[in-house]
mmCIF file of C-alpha atoms and ligand atoms in Angstrom:
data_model
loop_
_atom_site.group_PDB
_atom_site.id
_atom_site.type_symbol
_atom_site.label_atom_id
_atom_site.label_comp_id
_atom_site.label_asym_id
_atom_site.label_seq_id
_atom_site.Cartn_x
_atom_site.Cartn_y
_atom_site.Cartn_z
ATOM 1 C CA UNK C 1227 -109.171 70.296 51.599
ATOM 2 C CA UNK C 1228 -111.987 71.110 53.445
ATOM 3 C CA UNK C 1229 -112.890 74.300 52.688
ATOM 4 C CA UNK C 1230 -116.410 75.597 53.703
ATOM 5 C CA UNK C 1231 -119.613 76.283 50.893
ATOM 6 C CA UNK C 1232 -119.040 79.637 49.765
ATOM 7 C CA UNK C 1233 -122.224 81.543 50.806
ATOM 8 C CA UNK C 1234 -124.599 83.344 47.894
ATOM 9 C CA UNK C 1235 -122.890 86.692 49.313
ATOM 10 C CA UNK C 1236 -119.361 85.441 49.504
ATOM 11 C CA UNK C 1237 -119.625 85.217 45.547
ATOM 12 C CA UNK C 1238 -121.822 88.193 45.207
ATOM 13 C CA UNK C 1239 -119.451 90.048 46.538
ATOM 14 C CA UNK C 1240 -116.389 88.487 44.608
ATOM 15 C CA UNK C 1241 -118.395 89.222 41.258
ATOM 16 C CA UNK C 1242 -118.361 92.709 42.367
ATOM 17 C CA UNK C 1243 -114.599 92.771 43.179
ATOM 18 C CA UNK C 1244 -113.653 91.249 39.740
ATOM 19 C CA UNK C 1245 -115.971 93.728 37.684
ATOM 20 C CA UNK C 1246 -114.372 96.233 38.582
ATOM 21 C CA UNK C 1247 -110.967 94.434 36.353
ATOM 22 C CA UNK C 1248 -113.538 93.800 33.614
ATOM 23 C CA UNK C 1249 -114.443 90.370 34.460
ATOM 24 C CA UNK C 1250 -117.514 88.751 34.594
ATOM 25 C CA UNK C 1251 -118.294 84.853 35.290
ATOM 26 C CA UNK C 1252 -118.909 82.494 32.643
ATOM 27 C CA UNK C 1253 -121.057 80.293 35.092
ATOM 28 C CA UNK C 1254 -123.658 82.434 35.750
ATOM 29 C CA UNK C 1255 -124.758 83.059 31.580
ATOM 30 C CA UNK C 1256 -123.540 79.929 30.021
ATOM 31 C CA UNK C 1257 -127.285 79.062 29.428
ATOM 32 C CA UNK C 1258 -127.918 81.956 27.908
ATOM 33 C CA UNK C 1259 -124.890 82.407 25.817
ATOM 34 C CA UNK C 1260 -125.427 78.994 24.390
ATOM 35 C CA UNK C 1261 -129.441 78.198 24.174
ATOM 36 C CA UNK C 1262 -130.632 74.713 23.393
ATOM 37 C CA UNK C 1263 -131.916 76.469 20.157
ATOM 38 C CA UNK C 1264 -132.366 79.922 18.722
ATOM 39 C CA UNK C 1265 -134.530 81.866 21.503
ATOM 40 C CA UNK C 1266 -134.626 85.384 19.730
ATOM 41 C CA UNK C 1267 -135.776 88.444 20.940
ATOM 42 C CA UNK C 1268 -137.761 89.389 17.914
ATOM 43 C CA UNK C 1269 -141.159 89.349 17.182
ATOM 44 C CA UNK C 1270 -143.291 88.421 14.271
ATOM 45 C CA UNK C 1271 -144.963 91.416 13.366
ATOM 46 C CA UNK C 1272 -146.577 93.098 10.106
ATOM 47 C CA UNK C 1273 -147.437 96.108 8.670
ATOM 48 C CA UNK C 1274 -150.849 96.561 7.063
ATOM 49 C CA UNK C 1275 -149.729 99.367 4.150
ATOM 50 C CA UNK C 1276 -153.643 100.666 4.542
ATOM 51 C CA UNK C 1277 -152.388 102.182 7.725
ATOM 52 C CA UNK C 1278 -148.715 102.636 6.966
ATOM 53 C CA UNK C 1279 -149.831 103.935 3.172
ATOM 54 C CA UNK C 1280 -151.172 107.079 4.852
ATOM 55 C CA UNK C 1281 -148.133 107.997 7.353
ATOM 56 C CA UNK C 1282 -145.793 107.864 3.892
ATOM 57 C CA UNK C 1283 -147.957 110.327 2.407
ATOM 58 C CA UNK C 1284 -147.924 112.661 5.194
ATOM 59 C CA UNK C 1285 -144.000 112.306 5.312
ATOM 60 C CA UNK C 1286 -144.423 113.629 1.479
ATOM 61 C CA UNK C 1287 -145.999 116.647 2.737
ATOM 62 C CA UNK C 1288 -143.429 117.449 5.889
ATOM 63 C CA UNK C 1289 -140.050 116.562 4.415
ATOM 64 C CA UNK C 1290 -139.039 116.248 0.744
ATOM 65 C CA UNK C 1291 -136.699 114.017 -0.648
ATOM 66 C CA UNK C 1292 -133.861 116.049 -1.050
ATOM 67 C CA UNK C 1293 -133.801 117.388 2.797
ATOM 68 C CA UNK C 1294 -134.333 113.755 3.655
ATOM 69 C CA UNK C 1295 -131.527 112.219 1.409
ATOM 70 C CA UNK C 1296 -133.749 109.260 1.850
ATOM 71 C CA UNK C 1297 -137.610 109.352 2.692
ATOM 72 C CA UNK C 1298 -137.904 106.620 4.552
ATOM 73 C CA UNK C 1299 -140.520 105.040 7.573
ATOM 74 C CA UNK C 1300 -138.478 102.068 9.075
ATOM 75 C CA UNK C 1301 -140.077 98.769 9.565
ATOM 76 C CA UNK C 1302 -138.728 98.261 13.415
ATOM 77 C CA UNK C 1303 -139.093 95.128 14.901
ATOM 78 C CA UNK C 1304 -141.468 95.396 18.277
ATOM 79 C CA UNK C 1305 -138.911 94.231 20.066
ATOM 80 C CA UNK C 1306 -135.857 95.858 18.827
ATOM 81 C CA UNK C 1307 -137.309 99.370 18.834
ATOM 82 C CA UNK C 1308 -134.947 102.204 18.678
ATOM 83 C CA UNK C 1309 -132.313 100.351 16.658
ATOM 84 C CA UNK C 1310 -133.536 100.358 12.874
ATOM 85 C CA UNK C 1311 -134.011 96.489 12.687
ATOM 86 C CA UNK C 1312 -136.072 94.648 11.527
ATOM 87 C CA UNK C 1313 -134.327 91.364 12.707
ATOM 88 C CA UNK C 1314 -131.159 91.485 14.795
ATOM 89 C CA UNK C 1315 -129.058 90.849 11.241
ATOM 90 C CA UNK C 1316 -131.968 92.761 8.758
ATOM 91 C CA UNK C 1317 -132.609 96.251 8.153
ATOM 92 C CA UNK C 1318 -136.135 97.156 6.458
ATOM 93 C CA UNK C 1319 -137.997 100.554 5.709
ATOM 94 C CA UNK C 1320 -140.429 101.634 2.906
ATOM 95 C CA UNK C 1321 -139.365 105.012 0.744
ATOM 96 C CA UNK C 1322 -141.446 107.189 -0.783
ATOM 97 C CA UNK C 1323 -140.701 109.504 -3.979
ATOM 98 C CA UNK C 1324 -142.419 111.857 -5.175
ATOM 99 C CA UNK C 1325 -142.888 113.116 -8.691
ATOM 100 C CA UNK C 1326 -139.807 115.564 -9.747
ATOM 101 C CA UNK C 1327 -137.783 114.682 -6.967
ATOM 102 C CA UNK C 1328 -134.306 113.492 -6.549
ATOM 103 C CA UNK C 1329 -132.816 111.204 -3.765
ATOM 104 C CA UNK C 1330 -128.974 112.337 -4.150
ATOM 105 C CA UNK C 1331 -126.525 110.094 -5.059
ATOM 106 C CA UNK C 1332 -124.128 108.701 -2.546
ATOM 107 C CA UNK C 1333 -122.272 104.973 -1.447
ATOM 108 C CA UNK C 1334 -121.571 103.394 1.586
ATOM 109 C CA UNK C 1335 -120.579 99.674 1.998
ATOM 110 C CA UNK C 1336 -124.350 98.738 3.257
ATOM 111 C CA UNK C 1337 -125.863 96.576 0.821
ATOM 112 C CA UNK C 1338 -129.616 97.583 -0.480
ATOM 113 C CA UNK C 1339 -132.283 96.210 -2.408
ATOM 114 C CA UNK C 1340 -135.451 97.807 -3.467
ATOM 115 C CA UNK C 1341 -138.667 96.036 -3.987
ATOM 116 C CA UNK C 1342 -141.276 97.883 -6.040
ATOM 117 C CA UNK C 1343 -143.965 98.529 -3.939
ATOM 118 C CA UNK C 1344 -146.753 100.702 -5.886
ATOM 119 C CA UNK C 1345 -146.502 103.596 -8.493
ATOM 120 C CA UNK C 1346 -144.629 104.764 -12.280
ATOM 121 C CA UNK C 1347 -142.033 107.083 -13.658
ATOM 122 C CA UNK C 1348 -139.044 106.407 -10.711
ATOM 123 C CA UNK C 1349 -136.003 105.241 -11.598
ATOM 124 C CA UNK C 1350 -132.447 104.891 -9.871
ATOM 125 C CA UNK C 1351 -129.227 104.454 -11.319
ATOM 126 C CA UNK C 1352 -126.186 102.616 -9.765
ATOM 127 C CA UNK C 1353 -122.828 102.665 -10.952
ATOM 128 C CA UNK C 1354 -123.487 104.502 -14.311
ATOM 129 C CA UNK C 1355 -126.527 102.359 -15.338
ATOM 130 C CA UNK C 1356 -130.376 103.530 -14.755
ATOM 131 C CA UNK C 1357 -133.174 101.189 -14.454
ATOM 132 C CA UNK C 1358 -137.029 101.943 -14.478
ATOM 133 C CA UNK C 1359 -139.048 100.708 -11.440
ATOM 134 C CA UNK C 1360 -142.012 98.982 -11.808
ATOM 135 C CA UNK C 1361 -143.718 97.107 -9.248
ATOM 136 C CA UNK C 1362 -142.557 93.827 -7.842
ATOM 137 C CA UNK C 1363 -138.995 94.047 -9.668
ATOM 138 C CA UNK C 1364 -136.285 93.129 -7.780
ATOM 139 C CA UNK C 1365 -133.465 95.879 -7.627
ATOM 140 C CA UNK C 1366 -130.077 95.979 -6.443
ATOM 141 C CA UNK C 1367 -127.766 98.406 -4.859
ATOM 142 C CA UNK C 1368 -123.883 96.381 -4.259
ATOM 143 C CA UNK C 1369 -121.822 97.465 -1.774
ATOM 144 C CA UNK C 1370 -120.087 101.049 -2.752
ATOM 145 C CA UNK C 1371 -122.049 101.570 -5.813
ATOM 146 C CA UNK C 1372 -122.969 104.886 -6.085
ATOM 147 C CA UNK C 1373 -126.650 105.267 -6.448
ATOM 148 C CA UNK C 1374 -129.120 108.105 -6.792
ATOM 149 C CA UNK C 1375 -133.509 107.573 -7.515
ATOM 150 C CA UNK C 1376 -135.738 109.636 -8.602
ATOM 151 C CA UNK C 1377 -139.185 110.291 -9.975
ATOM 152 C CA UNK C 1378 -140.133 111.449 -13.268
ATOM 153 C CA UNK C 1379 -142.412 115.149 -13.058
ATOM 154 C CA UNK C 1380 -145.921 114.530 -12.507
ATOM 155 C CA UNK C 1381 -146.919 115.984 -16.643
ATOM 156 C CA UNK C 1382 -143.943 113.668 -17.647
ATOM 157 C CA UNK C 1383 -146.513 110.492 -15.893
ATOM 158 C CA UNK C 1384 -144.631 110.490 -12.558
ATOM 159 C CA UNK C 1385 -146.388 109.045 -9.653
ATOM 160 C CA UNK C 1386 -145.751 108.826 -6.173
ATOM 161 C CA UNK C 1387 -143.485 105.561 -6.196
ATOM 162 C CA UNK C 1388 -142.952 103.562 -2.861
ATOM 163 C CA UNK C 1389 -140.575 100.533 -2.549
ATOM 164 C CA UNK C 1390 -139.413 98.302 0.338
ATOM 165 C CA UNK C 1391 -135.717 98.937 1.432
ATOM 166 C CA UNK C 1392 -133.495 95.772 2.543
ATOM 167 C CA UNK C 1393 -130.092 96.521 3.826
ATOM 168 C CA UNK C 1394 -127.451 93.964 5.916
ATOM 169 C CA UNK C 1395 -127.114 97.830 7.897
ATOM 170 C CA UNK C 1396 -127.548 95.657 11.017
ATOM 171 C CA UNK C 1397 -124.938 93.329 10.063
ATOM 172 C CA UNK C 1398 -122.100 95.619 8.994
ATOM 173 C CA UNK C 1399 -122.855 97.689 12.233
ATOM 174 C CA UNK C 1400 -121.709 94.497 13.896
ATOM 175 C CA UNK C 1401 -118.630 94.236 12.456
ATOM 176 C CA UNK C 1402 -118.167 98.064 12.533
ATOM 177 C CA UNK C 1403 -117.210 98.229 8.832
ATOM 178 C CA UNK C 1404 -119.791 100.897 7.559
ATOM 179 C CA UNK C 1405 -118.386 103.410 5.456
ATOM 180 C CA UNK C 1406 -119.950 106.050 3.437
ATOM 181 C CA UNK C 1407 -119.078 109.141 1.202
ATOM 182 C CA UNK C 1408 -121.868 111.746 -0.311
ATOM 183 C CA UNK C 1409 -121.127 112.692 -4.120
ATOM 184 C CA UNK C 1410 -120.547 116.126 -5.240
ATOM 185 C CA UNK C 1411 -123.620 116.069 -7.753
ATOM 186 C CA UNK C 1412 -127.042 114.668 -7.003
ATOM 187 C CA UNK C 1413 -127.689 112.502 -9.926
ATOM 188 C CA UNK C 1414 -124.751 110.897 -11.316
ATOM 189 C CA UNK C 1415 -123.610 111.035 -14.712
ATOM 190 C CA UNK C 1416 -124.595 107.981 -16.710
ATOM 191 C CA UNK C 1417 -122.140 105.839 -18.720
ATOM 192 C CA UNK C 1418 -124.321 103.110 -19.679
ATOM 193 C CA UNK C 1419 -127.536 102.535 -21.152
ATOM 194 C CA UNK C 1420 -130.778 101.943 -19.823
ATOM 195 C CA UNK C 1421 -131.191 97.725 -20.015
ATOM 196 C CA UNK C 1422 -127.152 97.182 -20.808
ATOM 197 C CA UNK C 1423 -126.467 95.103 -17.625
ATOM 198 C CA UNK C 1424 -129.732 92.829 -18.433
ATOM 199 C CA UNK C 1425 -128.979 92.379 -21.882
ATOM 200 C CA UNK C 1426 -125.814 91.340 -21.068
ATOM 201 C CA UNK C 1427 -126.355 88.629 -17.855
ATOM 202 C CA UNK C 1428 -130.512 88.515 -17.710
ATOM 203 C CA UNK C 1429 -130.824 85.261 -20.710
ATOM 204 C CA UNK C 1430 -129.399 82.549 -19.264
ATOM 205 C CA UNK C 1431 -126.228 83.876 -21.402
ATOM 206 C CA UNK C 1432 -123.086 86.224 -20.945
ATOM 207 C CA UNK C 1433 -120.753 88.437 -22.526
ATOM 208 C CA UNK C 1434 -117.631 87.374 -24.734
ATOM 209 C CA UNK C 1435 -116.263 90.513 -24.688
ATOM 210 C CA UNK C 1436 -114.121 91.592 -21.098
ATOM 211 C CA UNK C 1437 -116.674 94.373 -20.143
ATOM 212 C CA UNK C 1438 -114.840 98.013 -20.099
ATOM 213 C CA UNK C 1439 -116.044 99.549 -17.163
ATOM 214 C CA UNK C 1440 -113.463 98.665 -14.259
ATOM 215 C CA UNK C 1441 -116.675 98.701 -11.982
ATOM 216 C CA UNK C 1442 -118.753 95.790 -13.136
ATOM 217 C CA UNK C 1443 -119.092 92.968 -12.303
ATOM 218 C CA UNK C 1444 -119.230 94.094 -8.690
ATOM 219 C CA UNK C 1445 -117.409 91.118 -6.624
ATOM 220 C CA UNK C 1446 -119.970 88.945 -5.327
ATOM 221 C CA UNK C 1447 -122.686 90.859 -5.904
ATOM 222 C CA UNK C 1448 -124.807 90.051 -9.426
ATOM 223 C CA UNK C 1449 -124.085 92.385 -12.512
ATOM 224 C CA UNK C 1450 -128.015 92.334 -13.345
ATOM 225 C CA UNK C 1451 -129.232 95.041 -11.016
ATOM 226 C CA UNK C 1452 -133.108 94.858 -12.270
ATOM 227 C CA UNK C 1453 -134.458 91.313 -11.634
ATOM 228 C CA UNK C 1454 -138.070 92.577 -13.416
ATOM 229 C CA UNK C 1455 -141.507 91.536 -12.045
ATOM 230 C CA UNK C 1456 -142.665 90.141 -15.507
ATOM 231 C CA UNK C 1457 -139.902 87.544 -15.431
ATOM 232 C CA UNK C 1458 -140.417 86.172 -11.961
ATOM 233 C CA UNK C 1459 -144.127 86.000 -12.579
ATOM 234 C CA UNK C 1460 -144.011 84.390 -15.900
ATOM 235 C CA UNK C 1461 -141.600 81.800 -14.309
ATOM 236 C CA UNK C 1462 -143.947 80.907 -11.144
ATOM 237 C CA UNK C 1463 -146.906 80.939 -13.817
ATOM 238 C CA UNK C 1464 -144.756 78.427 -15.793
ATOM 239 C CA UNK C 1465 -143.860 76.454 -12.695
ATOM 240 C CA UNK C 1466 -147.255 75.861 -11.468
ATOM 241 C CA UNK C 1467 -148.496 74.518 -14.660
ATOM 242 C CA UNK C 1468 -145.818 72.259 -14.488
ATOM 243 C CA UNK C 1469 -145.224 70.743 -11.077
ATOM 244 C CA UNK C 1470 -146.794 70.678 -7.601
ATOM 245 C CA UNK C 1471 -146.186 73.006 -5.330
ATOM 246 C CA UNK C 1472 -144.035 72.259 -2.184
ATOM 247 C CA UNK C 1473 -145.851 71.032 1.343
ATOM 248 C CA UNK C 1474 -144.454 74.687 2.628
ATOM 249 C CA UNK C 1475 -143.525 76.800 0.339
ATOM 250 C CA UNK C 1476 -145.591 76.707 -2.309
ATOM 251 C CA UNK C 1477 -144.179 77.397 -5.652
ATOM 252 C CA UNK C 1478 -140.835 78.988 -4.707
ATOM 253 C CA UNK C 1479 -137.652 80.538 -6.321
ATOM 254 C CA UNK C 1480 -134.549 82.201 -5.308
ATOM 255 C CA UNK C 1481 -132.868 84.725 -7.360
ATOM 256 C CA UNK C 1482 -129.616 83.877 -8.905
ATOM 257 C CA UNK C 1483 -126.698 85.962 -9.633
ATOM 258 C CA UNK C 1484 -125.516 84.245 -13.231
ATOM 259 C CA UNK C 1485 -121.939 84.468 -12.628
ATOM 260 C CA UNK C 1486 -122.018 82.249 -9.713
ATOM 261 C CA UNK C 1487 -125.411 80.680 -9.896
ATOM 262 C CA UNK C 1488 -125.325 81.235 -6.079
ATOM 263 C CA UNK C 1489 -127.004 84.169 -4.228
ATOM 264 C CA UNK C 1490 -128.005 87.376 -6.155
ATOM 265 C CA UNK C 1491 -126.297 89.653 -3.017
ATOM 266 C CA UNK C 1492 -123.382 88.560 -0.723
ATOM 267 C CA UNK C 1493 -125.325 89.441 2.322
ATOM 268 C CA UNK C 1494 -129.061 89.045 1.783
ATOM 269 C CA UNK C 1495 -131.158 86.141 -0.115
ATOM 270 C CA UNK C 1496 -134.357 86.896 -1.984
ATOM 271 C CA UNK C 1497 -137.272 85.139 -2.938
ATOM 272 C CA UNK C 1498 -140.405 84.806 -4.706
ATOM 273 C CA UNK C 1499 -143.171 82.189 -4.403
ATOM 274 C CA UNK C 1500 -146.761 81.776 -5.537
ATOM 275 C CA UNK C 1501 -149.069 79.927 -3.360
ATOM 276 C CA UNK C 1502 -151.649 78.010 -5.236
ATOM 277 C CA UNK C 1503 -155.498 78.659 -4.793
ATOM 278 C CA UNK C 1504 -156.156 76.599 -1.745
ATOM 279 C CA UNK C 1505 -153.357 76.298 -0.492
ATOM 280 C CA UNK C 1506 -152.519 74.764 3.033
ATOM 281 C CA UNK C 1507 -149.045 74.793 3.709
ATOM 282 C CA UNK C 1508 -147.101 72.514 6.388
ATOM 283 C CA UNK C 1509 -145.201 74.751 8.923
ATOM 284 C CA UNK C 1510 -141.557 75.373 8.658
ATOM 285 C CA UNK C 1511 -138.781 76.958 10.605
ATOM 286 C CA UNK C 1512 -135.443 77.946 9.652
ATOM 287 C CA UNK C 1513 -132.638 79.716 11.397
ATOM 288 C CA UNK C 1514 -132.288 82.571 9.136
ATOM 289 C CA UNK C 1515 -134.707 85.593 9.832
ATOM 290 C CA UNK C 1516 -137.227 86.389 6.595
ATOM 291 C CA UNK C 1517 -138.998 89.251 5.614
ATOM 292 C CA UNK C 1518 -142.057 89.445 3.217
ATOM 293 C CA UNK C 1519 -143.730 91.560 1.059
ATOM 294 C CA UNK C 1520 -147.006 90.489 -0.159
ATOM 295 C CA UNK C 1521 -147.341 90.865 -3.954
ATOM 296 C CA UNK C 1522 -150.815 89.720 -5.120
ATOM 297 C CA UNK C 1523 -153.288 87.981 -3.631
ATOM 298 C CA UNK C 1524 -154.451 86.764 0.381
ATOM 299 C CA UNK C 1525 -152.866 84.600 2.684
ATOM 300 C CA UNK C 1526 -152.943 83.958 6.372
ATOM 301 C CA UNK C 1527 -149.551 83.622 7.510
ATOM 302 C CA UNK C 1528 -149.897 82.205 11.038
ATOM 303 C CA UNK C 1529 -146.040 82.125 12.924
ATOM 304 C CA UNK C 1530 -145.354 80.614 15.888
ATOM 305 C CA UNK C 1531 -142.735 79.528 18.383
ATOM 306 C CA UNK C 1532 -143.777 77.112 21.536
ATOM 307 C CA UNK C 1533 -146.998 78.065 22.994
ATOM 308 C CA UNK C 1534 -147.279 81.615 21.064
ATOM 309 C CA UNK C 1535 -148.616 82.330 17.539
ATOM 310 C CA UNK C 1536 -149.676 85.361 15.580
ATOM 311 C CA UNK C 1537 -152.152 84.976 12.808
ATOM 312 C CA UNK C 1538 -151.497 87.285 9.849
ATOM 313 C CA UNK C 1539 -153.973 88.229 7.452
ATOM 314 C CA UNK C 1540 -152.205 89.609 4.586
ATOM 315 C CA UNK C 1541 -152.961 91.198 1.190
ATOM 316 C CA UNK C 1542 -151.165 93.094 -1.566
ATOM 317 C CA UNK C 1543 -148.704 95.283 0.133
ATOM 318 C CA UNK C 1544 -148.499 93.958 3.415
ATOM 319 C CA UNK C 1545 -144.942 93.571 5.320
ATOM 320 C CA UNK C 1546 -144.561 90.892 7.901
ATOM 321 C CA UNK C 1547 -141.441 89.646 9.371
ATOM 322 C CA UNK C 1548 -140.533 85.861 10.328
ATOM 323 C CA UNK C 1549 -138.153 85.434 13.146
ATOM 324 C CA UNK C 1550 -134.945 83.065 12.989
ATOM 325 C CA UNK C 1551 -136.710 79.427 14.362
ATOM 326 C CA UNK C 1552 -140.565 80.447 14.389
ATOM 327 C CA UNK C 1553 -142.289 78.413 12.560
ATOM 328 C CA UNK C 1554 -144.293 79.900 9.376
ATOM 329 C CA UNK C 1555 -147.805 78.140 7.713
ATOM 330 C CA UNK C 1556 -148.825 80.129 4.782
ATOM 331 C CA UNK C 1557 -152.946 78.733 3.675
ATOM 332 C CA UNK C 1558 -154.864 80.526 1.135
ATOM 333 C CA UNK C 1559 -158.146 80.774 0.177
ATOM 334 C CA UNK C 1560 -159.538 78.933 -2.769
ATOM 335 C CA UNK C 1561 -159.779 82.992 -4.395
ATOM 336 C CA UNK C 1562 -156.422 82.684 -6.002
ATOM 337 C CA UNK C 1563 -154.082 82.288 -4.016
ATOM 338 C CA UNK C 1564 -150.995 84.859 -3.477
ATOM 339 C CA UNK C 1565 -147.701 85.835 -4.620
ATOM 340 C CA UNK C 1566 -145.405 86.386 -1.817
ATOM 341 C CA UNK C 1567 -141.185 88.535 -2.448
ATOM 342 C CA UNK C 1568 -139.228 88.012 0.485
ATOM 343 C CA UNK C 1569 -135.442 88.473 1.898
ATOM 344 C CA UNK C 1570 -132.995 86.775 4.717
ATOM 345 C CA UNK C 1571 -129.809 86.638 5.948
ATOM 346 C CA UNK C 1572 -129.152 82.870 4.779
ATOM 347 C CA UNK C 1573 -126.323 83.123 2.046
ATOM 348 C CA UNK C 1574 -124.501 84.447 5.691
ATOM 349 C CA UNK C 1575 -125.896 81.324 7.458
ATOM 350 C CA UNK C 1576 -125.056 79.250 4.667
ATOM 351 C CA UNK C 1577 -121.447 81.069 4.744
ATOM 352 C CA UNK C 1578 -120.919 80.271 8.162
ATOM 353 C CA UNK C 1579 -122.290 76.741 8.212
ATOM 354 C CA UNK C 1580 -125.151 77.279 10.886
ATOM 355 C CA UNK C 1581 -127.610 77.403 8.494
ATOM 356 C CA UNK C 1582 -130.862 74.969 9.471
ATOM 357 C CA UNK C 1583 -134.218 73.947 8.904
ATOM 358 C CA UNK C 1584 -137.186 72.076 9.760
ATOM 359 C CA UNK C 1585 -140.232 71.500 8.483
ATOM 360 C CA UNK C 1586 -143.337 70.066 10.256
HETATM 361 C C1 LIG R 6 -129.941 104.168 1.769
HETATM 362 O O1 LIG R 6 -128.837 104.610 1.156
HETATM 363 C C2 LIG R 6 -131.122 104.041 1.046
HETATM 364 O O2 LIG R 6 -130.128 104.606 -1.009
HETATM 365 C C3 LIG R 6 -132.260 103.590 1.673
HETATM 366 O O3 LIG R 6 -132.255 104.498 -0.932
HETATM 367 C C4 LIG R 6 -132.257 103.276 3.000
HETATM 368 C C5 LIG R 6 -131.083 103.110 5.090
HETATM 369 C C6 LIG R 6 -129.958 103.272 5.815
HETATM 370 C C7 LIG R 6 -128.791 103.705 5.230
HETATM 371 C C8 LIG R 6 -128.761 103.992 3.888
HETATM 372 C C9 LIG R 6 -131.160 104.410 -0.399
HETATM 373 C C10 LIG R 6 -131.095 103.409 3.745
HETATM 374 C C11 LIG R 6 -129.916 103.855 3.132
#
């Protein structure tokens, strides 16, 4: 009955007995292992692409894209360095092609998306079906599509072309269930035409017809593969005129897949909002982790968490990331305002239930 207090060494040393068996008290990291609210280890951070422009170019001149397979800089998150995140759930990098080159086709069960960064004449095709870039269009790569990019020659109008990579690579490394195969040729032969997959799904209507190709519609993930800058822009254009903006977010929309009317990608939601001239946003903070690409226009993204902030000034180009429960205020100056693309992991939160946010 009674037993005496255990001294501090008495259960050192039984903590060192039972790790030896692989065990490990629950006591000692409950706190931890179940925070009061999201504490993560990530940091806001951004990446101003006048100093990150230059380092892609010199990765032009040291490695091309073929020797490569992809010519990428990874976006890593200060505090995650050394594992290719950008968030613990988000994967991010910007790739550069140059004119004539090819970026050989392969698959792996990684979801991508590109968003058009700068420059003409690249192109990728997935699944049969090439698409043009152009900047700020939304692109597409579904799970085990194969997909190859390239850039058109340089007397054919071919630019350098650089766009921002988001993957779920974090996520599927979590639940170990990457696989990946390299094809035999480096640009795959095409069996659609250039625009089929938007005619089809990209006006609010869809085909009649069952569609041939055993490929498409891929599951869950959208059949239209280009989501094109003119038509995002036109519709924020449209929406300002019409309504005012929200206290946070400014003029916002999320990409829809039209088969579901749900998220675009199974994995990863996008985004793109236009913050009026003037505008002063109220903060907001939501559990999923977001990252941004600026568009057009300035902002100052100030994002915070307790007694820390970082203040962001941002302009065309820029990449900043917004950790899971740090609270983002997005003001602009009265020169226009901005135009702001940006990605998450919510249709996962929103899977799972855990999704949540706050604004304030
Ligand atoms: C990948 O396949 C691409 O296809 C880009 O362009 C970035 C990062 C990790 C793994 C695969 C691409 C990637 C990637």
């Amino acid at each position: 009955m009674n037993t005496p207090k255990p001294s501090p060494t008495d259960r050192q040393a039984f903590y060192e007995r039972i790790s030896t068996q692989n065990l490990t008290p629950l006591w000692e990291v409950l706190h931890a292992l179940v925070p009061l609210q999201p504490n993560t280890a990530c940091q806001p951070a951004m990446w101003a692409y006048e100093q990150t422009r230059p380092e892609l170019m010199a990765a032009g001149q040291l490695i091309t894209a073929a020797e490569a397979v992809r010519r990428v800089l990874i976006l890593e998150n200060p505090a995650l360095r050394g594992q290719s995140a950008i968030t613990q759930s988000l994967y991010a990098g910007l790739q550069l092609i140059l004119p004539g080159e090819i970026a050989p086709s392969h698959r792996h069960t990684q979801s991508a998306l590109r968003f058009i960064v700068e420059g003409l004449g690249a192109y990728t095709s997935v699944a049969g079906e090439r698409t043009t870039m152009h900047p700020g269009d939304f692109i597409i790569t579904p799970s085990w599509a194969w997909h190859d990019h390239g850039c058109a020659a340089q007397a054919d109008g071919g630019e350098p072309v650089v766009w921002l990579d988001g993957l779920d690579i974090p996520m599927l490394r979590f639940f170990d269930a990457g696989f990946a195969q390299t094809a035999a040729v480096d640009a795959q032969l095409l069996s659609r035409s250039e625009g089929q997959s938007f005619a089809q799904w990209g006006h609010n209507m869809a085909p009649v017809r069952s569609i041939p190709s055993a490929m498409r519609p891929f599951g869950a993930t959208s059949p239209i593969f280009n989501y094109p800058y003119a038509r995002s822009r036109e519709a924020l254009d449209q929406l300002e005129r019409c309504e005012a903006p929200d206290p946070a977010h400014g003029h916002m929309l999320r990409y829809v897949n039209p088969q579901t009317g749900g998220w675009p990608m199974p994995t990863l939601g996008t985004f793109m909002q236009r913050c009026p001239s003037g505008f002063q946003g109220m903060g907001h903070r939501q559990t999923a982790g977001r990252v941004y690409s600026v568009v057009e226009g300035n902002a100052v993204a100030t994002i915070a968490r307790g007694d820390t902030s970082h203040r962001f000034n941002v302009s065309p180009r820029d990449h900043f990331v917004v950790p899971s429960w740090w609270r983002l205020t997005l003001n602009c100056d009265s020169n226009g305002g901005c135009v702001l693309f940006s990605y998450s992991d919510q249709p996962v939160h929103e899977a799972l239930s855990i999704f949540r946010q706050q604004l304030d």
